[in-house]
Coordinates of C-alpha atoms in Angstrom, one line a residue:
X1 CA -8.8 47.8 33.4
X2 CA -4.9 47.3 33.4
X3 CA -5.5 45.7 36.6
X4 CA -8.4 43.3 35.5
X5 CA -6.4 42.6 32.5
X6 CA -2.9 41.6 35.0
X7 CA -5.1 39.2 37.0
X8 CA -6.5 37.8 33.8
X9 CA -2.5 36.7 33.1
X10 CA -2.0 36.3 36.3
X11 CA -4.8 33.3 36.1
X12 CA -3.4 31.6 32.6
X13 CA -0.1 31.6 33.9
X14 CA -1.8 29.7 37.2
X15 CA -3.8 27.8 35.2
X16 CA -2.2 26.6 31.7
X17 CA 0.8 25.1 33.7
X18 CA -1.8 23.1 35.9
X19 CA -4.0 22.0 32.8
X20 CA -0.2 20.6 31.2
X21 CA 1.1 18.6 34.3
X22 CA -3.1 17.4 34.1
X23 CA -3.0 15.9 31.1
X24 CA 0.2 15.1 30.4
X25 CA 2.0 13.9 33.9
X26 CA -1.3 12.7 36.1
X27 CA -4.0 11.5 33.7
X28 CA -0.6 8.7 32.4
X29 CA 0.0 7.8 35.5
X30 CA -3.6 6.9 36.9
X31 CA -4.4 5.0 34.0
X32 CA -1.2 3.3 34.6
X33 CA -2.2 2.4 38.1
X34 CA -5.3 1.4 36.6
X35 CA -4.4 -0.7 34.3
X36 CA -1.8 -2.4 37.0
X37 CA -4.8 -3.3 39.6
X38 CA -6.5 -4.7 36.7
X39 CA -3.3 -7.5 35.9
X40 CA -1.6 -4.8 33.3
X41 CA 1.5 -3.8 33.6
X42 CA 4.2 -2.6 30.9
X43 CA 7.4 0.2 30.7
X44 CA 6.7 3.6 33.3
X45 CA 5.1 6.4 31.1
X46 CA 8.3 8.7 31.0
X47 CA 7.1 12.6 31.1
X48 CA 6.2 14.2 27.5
X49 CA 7.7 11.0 25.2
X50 CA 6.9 8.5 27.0
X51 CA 8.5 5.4 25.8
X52 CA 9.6 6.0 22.2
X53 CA 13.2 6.7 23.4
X54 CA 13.5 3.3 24.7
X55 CA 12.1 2.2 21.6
X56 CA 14.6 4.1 19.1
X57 CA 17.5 2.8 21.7
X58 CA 16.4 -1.3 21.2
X59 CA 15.6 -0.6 17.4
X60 CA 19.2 0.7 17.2
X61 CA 21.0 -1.9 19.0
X62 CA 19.4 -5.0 16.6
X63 CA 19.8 -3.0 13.5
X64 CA 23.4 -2.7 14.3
X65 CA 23.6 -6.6 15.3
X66 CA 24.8 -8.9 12.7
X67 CA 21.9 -11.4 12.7
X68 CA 22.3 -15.0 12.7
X69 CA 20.4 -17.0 10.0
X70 CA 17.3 -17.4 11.9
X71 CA 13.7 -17.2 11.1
X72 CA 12.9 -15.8 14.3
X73 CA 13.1 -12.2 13.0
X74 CA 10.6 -11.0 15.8
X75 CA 13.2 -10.4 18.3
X76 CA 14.9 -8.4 15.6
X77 CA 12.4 -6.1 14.1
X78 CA 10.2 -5.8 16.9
X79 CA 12.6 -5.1 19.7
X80 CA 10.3 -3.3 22.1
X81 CA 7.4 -6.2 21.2
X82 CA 9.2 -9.2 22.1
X83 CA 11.2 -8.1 25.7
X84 CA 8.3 -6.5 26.5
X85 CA 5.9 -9.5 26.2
X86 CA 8.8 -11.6 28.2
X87 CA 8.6 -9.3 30.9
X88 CA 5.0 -8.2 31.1
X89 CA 3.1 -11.1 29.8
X90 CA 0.9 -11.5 26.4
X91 CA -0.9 -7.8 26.7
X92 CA 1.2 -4.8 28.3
X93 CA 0.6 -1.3 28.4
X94 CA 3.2 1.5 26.7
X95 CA 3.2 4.6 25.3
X96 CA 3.8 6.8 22.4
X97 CA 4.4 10.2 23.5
X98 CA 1.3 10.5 26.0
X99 CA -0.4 8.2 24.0
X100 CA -1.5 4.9 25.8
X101 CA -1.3 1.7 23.5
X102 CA -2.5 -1.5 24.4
X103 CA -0.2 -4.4 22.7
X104 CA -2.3 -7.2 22.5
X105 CA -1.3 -10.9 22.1
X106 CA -3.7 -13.3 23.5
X107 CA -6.0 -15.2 20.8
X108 CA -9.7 -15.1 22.0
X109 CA -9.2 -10.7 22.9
X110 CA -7.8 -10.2 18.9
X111 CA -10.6 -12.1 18.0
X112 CA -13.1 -9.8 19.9
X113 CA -10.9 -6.6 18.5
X114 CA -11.1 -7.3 14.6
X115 CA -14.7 -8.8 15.0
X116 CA -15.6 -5.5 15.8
X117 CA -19.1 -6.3 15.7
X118 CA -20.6 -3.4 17.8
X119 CA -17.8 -0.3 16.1
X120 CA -16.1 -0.6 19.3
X121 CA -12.6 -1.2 17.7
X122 CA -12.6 1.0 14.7
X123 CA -9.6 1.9 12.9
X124 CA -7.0 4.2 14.2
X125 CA -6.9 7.8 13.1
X126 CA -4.0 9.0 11.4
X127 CA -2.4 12.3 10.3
X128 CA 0.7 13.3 8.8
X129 CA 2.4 11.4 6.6
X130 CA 0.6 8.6 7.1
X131 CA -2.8 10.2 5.9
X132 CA -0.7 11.4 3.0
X133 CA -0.1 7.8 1.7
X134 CA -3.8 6.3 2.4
X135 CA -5.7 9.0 2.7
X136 CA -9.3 8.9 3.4
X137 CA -10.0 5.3 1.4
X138 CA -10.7 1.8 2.3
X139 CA -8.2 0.8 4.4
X140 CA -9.1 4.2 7.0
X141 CA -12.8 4.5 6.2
X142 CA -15.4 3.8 8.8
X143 CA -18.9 3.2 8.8
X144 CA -21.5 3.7 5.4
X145 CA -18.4 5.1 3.2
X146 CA -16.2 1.5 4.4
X147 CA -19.0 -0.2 3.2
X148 CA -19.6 1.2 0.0
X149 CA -16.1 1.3 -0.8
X150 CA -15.3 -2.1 0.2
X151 CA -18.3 -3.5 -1.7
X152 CA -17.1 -2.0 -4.9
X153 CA -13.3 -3.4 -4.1
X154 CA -14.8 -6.8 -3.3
X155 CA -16.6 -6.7 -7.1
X156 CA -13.2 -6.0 -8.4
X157 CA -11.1 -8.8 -6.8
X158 CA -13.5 -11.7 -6.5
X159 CA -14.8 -14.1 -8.8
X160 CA -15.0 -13.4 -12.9
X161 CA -13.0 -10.3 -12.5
X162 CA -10.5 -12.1 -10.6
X163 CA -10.4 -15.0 -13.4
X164 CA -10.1 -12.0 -15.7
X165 CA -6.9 -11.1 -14.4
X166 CA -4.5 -14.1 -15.1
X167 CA -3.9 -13.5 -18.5
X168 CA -2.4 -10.2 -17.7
X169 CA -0.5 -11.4 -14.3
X170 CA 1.2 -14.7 -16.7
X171 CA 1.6 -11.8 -19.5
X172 CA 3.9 -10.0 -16.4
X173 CA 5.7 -12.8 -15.4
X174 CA 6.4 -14.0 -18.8
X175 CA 7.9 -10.4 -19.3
X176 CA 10.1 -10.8 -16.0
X177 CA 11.2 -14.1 -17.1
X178 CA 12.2 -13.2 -20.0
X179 CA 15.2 -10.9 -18.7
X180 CA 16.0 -14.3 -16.4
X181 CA 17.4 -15.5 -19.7
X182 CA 20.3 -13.4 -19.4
X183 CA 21.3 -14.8 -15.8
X184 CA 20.8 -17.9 -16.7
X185 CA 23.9 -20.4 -14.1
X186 CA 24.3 -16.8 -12.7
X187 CA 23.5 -15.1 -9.6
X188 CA 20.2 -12.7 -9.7
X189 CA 19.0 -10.6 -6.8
X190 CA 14.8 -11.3 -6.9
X191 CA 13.5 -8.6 -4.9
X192 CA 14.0 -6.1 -7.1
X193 CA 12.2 -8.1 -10.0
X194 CA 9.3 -8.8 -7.8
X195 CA 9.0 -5.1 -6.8
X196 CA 8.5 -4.2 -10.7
X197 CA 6.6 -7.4 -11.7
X198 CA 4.0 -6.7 -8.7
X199 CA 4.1 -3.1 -9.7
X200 CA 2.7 -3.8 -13.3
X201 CA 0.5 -6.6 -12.4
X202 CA -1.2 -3.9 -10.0
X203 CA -1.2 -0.9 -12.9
X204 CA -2.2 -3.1 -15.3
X205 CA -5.1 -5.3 -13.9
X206 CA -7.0 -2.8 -11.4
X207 CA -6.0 0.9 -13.3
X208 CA -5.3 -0.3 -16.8
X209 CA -2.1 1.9 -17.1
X210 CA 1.2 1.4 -18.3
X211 CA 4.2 -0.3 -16.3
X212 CA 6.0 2.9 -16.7
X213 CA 2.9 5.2 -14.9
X214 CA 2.8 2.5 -12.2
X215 CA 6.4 2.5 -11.6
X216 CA 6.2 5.8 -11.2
X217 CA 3.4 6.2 -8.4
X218 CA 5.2 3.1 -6.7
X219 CA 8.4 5.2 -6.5
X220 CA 6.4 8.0 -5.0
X221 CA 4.6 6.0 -2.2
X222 CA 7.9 4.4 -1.0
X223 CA 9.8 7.6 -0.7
X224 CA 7.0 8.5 1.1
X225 CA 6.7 5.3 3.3
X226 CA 10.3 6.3 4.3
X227 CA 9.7 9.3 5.7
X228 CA 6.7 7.6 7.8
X229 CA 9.4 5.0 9.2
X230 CA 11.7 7.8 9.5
X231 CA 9.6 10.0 11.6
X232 CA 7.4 7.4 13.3
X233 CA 8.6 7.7 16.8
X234 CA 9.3 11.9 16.9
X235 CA 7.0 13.4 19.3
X236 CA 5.9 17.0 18.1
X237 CA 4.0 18.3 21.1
X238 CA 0.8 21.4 21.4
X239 CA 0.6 21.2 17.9
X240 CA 3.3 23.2 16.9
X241 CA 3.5 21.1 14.0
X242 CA 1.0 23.5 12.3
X243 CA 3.5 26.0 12.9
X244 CA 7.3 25.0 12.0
X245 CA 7.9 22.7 8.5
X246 CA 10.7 20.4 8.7
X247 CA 12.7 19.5 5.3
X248 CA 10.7 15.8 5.2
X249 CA 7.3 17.6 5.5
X250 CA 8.3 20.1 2.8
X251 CA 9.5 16.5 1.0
X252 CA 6.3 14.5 1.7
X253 CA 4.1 17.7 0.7
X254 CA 6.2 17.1 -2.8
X255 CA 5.3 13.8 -3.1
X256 CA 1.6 13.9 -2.2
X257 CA 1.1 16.5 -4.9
X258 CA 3.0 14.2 -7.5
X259 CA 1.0 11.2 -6.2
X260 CA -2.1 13.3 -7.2
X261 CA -1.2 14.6 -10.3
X262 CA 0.2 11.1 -11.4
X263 CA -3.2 9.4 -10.5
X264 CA -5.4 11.8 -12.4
X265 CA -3.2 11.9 -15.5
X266 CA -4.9 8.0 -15.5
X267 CA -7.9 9.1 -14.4
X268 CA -8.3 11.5 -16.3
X269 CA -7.1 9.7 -19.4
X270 CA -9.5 6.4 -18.7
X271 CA -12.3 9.1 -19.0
X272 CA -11.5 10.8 -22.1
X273 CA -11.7 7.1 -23.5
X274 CA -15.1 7.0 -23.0
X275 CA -16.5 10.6 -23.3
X276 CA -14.3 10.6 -27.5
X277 CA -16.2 7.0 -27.5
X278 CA -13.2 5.1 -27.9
X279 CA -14.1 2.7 -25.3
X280 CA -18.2 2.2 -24.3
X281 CA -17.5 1.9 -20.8
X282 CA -14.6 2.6 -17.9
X283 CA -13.9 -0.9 -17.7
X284 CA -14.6 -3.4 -14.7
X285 CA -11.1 -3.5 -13.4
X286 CA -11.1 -1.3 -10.0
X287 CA -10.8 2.0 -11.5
X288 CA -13.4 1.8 -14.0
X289 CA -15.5 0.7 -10.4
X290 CA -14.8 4.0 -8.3
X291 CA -15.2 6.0 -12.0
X292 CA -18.4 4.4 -12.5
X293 CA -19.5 5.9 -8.8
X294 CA -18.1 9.1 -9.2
X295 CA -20.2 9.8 -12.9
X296 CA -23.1 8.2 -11.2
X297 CA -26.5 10.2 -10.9
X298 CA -27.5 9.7 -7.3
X299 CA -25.7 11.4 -5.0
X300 CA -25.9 9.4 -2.1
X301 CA -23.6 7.0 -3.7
X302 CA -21.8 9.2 -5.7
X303 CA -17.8 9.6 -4.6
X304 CA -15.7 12.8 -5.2
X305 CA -12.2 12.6 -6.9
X306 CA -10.6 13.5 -3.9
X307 CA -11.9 9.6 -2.7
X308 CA -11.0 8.3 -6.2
X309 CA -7.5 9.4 -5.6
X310 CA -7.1 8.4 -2.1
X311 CA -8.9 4.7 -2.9
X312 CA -5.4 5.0 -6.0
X313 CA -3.0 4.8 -3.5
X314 CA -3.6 3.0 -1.0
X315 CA -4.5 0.0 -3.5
X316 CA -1.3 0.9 -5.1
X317 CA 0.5 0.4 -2.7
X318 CA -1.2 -2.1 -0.7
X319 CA -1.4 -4.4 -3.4
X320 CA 2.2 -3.9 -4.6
X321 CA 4.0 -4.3 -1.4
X322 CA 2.6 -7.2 0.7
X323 CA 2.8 -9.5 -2.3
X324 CA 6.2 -8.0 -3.2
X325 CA 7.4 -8.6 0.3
X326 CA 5.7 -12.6 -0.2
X327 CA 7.3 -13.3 -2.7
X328 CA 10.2 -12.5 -1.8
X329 CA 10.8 -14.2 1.4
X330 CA 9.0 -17.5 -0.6
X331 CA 11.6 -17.2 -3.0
X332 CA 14.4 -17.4 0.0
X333 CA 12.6 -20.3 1.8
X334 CA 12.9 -22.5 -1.4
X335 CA 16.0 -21.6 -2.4
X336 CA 17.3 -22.7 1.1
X337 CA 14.9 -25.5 0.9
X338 CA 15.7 -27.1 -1.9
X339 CA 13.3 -30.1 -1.3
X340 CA 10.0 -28.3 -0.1
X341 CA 11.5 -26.7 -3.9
X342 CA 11.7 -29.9 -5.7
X343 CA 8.1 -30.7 -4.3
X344 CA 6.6 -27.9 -5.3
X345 CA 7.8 -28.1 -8.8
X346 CA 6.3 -31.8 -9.0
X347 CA 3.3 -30.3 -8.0
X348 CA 2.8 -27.9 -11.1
X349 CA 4.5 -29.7 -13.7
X350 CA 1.5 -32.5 -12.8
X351 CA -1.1 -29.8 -13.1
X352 CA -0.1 -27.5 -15.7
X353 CA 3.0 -29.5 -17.6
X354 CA 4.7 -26.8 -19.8
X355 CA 1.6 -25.2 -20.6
X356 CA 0.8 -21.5 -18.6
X357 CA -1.7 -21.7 -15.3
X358 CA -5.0 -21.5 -15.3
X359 CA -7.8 -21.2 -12.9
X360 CA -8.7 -24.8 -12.2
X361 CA -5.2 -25.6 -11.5
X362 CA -4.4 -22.7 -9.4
X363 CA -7.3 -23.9 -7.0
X364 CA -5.8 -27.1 -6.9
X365 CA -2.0 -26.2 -5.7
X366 CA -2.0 -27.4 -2.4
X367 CA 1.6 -27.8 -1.8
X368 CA 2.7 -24.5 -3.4
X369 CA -0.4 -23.2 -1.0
X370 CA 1.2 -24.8 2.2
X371 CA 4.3 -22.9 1.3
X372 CA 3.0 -19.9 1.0
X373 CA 1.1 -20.1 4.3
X374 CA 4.2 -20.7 6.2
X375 CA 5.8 -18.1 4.3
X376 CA 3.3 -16.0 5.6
X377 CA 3.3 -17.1 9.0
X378 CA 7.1 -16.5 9.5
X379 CA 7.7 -13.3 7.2
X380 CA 4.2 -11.8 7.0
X381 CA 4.5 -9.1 5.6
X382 CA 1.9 -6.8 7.9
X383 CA 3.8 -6.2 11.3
X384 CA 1.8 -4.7 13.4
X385 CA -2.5 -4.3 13.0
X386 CA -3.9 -1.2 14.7
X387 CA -7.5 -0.4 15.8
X388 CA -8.5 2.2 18.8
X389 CA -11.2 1.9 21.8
X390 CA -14.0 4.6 20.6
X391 CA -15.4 4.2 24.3
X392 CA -15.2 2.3 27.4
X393 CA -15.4 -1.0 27.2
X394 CA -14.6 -4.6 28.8
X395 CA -12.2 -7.4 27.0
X396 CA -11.6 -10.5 28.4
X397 CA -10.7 -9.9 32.1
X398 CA -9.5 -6.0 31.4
X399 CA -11.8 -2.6 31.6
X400 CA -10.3 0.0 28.9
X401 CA -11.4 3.8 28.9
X402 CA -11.6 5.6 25.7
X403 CA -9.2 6.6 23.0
X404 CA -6.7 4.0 24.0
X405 CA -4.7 2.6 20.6
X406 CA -4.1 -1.1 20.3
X407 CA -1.7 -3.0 18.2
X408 CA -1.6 -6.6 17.5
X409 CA 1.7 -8.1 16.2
X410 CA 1.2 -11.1 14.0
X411 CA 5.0 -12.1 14.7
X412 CA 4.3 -12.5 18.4
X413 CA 1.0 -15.2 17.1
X414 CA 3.0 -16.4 14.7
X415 CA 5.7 -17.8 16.9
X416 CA 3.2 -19.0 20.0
X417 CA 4.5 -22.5 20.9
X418 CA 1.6 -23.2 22.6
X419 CA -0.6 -22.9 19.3
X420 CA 2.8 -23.7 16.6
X421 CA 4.7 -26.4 19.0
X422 CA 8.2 -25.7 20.1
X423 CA 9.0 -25.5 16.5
X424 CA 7.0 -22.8 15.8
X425 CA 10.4 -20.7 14.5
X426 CA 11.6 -23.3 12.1
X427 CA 10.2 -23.3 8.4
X428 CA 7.7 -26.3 8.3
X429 CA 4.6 -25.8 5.3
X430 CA 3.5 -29.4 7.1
X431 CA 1.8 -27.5 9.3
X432 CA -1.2 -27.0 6.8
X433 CA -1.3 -30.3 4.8
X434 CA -5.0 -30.4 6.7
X435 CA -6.0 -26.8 6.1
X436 CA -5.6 -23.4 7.8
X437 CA -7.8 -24.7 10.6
X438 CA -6.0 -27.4 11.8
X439 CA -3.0 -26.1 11.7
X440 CA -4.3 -23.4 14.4
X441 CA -5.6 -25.8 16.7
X442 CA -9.2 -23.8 16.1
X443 CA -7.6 -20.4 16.9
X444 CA -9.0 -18.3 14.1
X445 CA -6.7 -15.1 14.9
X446 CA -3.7 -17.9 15.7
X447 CA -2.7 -16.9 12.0
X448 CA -3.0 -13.3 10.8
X449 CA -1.0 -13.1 7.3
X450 CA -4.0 -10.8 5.9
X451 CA -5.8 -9.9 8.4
X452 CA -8.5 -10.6 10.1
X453 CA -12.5 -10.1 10.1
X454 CA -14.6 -7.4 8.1
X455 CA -11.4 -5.6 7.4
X456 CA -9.4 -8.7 5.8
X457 CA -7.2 -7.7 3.1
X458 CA -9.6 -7.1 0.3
X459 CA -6.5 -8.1 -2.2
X460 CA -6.3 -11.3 -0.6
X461 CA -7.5 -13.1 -3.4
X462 CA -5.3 -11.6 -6.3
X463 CA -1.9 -11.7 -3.9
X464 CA -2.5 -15.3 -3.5
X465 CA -3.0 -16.1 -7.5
X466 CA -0.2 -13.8 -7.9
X467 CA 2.2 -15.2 -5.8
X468 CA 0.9 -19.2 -7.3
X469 CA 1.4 -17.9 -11.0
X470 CA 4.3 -16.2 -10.4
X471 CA 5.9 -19.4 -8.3
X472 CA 4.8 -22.1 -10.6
X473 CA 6.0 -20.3 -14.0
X474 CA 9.7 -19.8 -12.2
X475 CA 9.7 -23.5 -10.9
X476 CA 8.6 -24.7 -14.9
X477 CA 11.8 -23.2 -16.1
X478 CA 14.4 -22.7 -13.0
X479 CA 15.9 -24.5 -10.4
X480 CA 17.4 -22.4 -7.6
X481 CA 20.0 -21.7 -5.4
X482 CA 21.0 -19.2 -2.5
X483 CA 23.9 -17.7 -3.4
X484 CA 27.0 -16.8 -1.1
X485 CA 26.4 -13.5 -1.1
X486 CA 22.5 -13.8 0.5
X487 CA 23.3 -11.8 3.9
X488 CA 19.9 -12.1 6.8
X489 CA 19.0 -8.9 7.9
X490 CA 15.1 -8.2 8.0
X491 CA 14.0 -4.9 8.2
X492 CA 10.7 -2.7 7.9
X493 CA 9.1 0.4 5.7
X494 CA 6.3 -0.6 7.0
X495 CA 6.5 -4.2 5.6
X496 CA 8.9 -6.7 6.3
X497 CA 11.4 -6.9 4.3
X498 CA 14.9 -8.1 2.9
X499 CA 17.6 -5.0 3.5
X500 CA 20.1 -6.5 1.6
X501 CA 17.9 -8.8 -1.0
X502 CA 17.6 -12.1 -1.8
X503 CA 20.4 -12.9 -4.2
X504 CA 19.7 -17.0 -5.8
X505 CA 21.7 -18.7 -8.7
X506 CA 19.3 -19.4 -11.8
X507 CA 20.0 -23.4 -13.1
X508 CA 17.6 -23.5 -16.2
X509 CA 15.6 -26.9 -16.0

């Protein structure tokens, strides 16, 4: 028996060493080869972390670099993206830990990925802190549950419930303009403002809460957005993650539980409304849509709390931070841009006057809409889109195996001089007096500000009558300025955006 039980060791010890250098030494390097006889090349796979260290070492060397005042941030904030495509060509192979990613650039292929039509490309699974922030909800749900969720989000951002809105996003900008007053021929640092304005047009028109409640679950989902960018490259290997706890997994555990309790003090509260007949329904903002599903009879299309709560957050802070980030960098375009400013302005004093925006009008800025686009297209605010290969498959001229990652960078489109012109870095809202189509030569993934496909942003709609509400109301009372102190350094928690903020001087019209 002892000796049975000695070559049984004997074996693992023979074996577990071969099944390691297997799967983490030779199955990398064949798909490398692989991938070179096909036309794919990219950094050598280095053993166990494959090429995050390079990574960190690039991300450290820009972030350290005073930046001139450029618009071509790619270079900046996407080291690793932008040498890589100079040296390897528009699609390249790395690797995250032993993780193969596909970076993809070329048109006509992201077109194929975020059609998706046959499930080939579906959404990449996450863990960690990242499953923390989203959770299960739209933005990482596959199949029937996408569906069902994204119908009820669609209901709640398009048409009459969209037009519902506006008198509570002009109520928040009225309210942020109205501290303005006190800067008035003074200098003001906007990103800040637009972080709390976006956070209470959010709370207010899809959960119906207070400013205060949605400040605080904003709070929560950045800290824990940190930690994601924080930890993003570490490599944690044989899942001993399961086993040791650092000090920022003790942190995000924290937060998660806050982010829960937080959202089901509103939840909670919106249905003791109804049950003490205080209010005859839960509303048809987009938490009185997922309550509605979660009291409903049949189970089939019934969803748990647990969904309700992940569907909170990831609209929280999807909706919150991309149109934060927009208008933010709109802001610092105008105010270096003082004409594409004064034209703009023109444009809303003829449509609305003095008076507040409405509907019709909002459909009919098309300058303030050109500058938005290119605001988009230079700063978007989405860096990188991710999707994985659920099984073999052919694009374009390549042959992938499964569970490869791929990520698209809109950056890398968004400067393509063969679709932009050898202008494409220079700020030029032009480009779309003709429409979105023409301005991308035809090349529907040529622009990618939200998306792309089935999974286009399904806030789309509201960020857009945000951002023109919240634009046209500043340009009917303010004329601005970048101030001296304005200092260019992009970064990202997950979005782009301004380190240092965007400081303007206010000069009341």
């Amino acid at each position: 028996m002892v000796l049975l039980l000695a070559l049984y060791v004997s074996l693992l010890l023979l074996i577990i060493p071969s099944i390691i250098i297997y799967k983490l030494w030779w199955i990398p390097l064949h798909l490398q080869r692989v991938m070179e006889s096909q036309g794919m090349r990219g950094p050598s796979y280095k053993f166990l972390h494959g090429n995050t260290k390079e990574i960190v070492k690039m991300k450290q060397q820009t972030s350290t670099t005073a930046m001139d005042f450029s618009h071509d941030i790619f270079p900046i904030i996407q080291p690793h993206f932008y040498s890589w495509t100079k040296l390897y060509g528009d699609n390249f192979l790395h690797w995250i830990g032993t993780q193969p990613e596909i970076v993809v650039t070329e048109p006509e292929l992201i077109k194929e990925i975020l059609s998706n039509r046959d499930g080939t490309y579906p959404k990449r699974k996450v863990k960690g802190y990242f499953k923390q922030l989203l959770g299960n909800g739209l933005v990482l749900a596959e199949g029937e549950k996408w569906l069902r969720l994204r119908k009820l989000a669609n209901h709640a951002f398009h048409g009459d419930c969209l037009k519902d809105m506006i008198p509570a996003v002009i109520s928040c900008v009225e309210t942020m303009l109205e501290k303005w007053r006190n800067h008035e021929g003074q200098e003001i640092e906007v990103c800040n403002e637009f972080r709390l304005l976006t956070s209470e047009v959010i709370s207010r028109t899809a959960f119906g809460s207070s400013y205060l409640e949605g400040r605080k679950i904003f709070d929560l989902l950045l800290k824990l957005a940190v930690l994601i960018n924080r930890n993003m490259l570490n490599i944690r290997f044989f899942g001993f993650e399961k086993f040791t706890r650092t000090q920022d997994d003790i942190e995000a555990d924290k937060i998660e539980q806050l982010l829960h309790d937080s959202i089901m003090k509103i939840v909670k509260r919106k249905q003791d409304e109804v049950r003490k007949g205080r209010a005859d329904s839960f509303g048809n903002d987009f938490l009185g849509s997922l309550l509605k599903v979660h009291h409903d009879t049949d189970p089939k299309t019934q969803i748990s709390a647990a969904e309700i709560i992940d569907e909170c957050k990831g609209l929280y802070f999807a909706g919150q931070e991309t149109t934060y980030s927009l208008l933010s960098w709109t802001i610092l375009l105008l105010a270096i841009y003082t004409d594409w400013q004064d034209k703009a302005r023109q444009e809303v004093f003829q449509l609305f006057g003095q008076e507040n925006p409405n509907s019709e009008g909002i459909a009919r800025l098309k300058t303030v809409n050109m500058i938005l686009y290119e605001s988009l297209r230079l700063y978007s605010p989405i860096i990188v889109i991710t999707r994985r290969i659920s099984r073999r498959v052919k694009l374009g001229k390549y042959e992938f195996p499964a569970n490869v990652n791929v990520a698209i960078p809109p950056l890398a489109l968004h400067r393509n001089p063969d679709i932009w012109g050898q202008d494409a870095h220079l700020f030029k809202p032009e480009r779309f007096s003709e429409g979105l189509a023409k301005a991308t030569n035809g090349n529907a993934t040529a622009f990618l500000g939200f998306g792309f496909g089935p999974r286009t942003c399904v806030g789309l709609n509201l960020a857009i009558h945000e951002a023109k509400i919240a634009l046209s109301m500043i340009l009917q009372r303010y004329k601005f300025t970048l101030s001296p102190d304005y200092v260019h350094s992009p970064f990202i928690i997950l979005t782009a955006q301004p380190q240092r903020g965007v400081q303007i001087v206010l000069h009341p019209l």
